[in-house]
Coordinates of C-alpha atoms in Angstrom, one line a residue:
F1 CA 38.4 -7.0 68.2
G2 CA 36.7 -3.6 68.2
C3 CA 36.7 -3.5 64.4
L4 CA 34.9 -6.8 64.2
A5 CA 32.3 -5.7 66.7
L6 CA 31.7 -2.5 64.6
L7 CA 31.4 -4.5 61.4
R8 CA 28.9 -6.9 63.0
H9 CA 26.9 -3.9 64.4
L10 CA 26.8 -2.2 61.0
Q11 CA 25.8 -5.4 59.2
Q12 CA 22.9 -6.0 61.7
A13 CA 21.7 -2.5 62.4
G14 CA 22.7 -0.7 59.2
P15 CA 24.7 2.5 58.7
A16 CA 22.3 4.9 60.5
G17 CA 24.4 7.4 62.4
F18 CA 27.7 6.5 60.7
A19 CA 29.3 8.4 57.8
A20 CA 32.4 6.3 57.5
A21 CA 34.5 3.6 59.2
L22 CA 38.2 3.5 59.8
L23 CA 39.2 -0.1 60.5
V24 CA 42.6 0.0 62.0
A25 CA 44.3 -3.4 62.6
P26 CA 41.3 -5.6 62.8
A27 CA 41.7 -9.1 64.2
D28 CA 41.2 -12.1 61.9
P29 CA 37.5 -13.1 62.1
H30 CA 38.7 -16.8 61.8
R31 CA 40.3 -16.5 65.3
F32 CA 36.9 -15.9 66.8
G33 CA 34.8 -18.2 64.6
A34 CA 33.1 -15.1 63.2
E35 CA 34.0 -15.6 59.5
Q36 CA 30.5 -16.5 58.4
A37 CA 28.9 -13.7 60.5
L38 CA 31.2 -11.1 58.9
F39 CA 31.2 -12.4 55.3
A40 CA 29.2 -9.5 53.9
P41 CA 29.9 -6.1 52.4
L42 CA 30.2 -3.2 54.7
P43 CA 27.0 -1.1 54.4
L44 CA 28.9 2.2 54.2
R45 CA 30.0 4.3 51.2
D46 CA 33.3 5.4 52.9
A47 CA 35.6 3.1 54.7
L48 CA 39.3 2.2 55.0
L49 CA 41.1 -0.7 56.4
V50 CA 44.6 0.0 57.8
A51 CA 46.8 -3.0 58.0
S52 CA 50.4 -3.9 58.9
R53 CA 52.7 -6.3 57.1
N54 CA 53.6 -8.0 60.3
D55 CA 50.5 -7.8 62.5
P56 CA 50.2 -11.0 64.6
W57 CA 46.4 -10.6 64.7
L58 CA 45.8 -10.4 60.9
T59 CA 48.2 -11.0 58.0
L60 CA 48.4 -8.4 55.2
T61 CA 47.2 -11.1 52.8
A62 CA 44.2 -11.9 55.0
A63 CA 43.5 -8.2 55.4
R64 CA 43.4 -7.7 51.7
G65 CA 41.0 -10.7 51.4
W66 CA 38.7 -9.4 54.0
A67 CA 38.8 -5.9 52.6
Q68 CA 37.6 -7.3 49.3
V69 CA 34.7 -9.1 51.0
W70 CA 33.8 -5.9 52.9
G71 CA 34.3 -3.7 49.8
V72 CA 36.8 -1.4 51.3
P73 CA 40.3 -0.3 50.2
V74 CA 43.4 -1.2 52.2
L75 CA 46.2 1.1 53.4
D76 CA 49.4 -0.9 53.8
A77 CA 51.0 0.8 56.9
G78 CA 54.2 -1.2 56.4
A79 CA 55.9 -3.5 58.9
V80 CA 54.7 -1.7 62.1
G81 CA 53.3 -4.6 64.1
H82 CA 49.9 -4.5 65.6
I83 CA 48.7 -0.9 65.4
N84 CA 47.6 0.2 68.8
V85 CA 48.6 2.5 71.7
A86 CA 50.6 -0.2 73.4
S87 CA 52.9 -0.7 70.4
G88 CA 53.8 3.0 70.4
H89 CA 51.5 4.3 67.8
G90 CA 49.8 6.8 70.1
A91 CA 46.2 7.7 70.2
W92 CA 44.2 7.5 67.0

């Protein structure tokens, strides 16, 4: 959910103070009724969305669709589940 909160903040407040964004395993905005609020390009020049092929919070297909809306490239991390500390990925 942190990625969605960051996206909303950037869309409302603009990119001041941010050089880039690393969006790791965002949740699907549809799960929170936030699809309309987040349907806008990310106001940063540099960003990357990292997604898993078997993340229960956002399918890779949906990640690619949202990345297109936000104007950011996608890094396919493979079938690694939801990318977080609890799933064994360590600190980012």
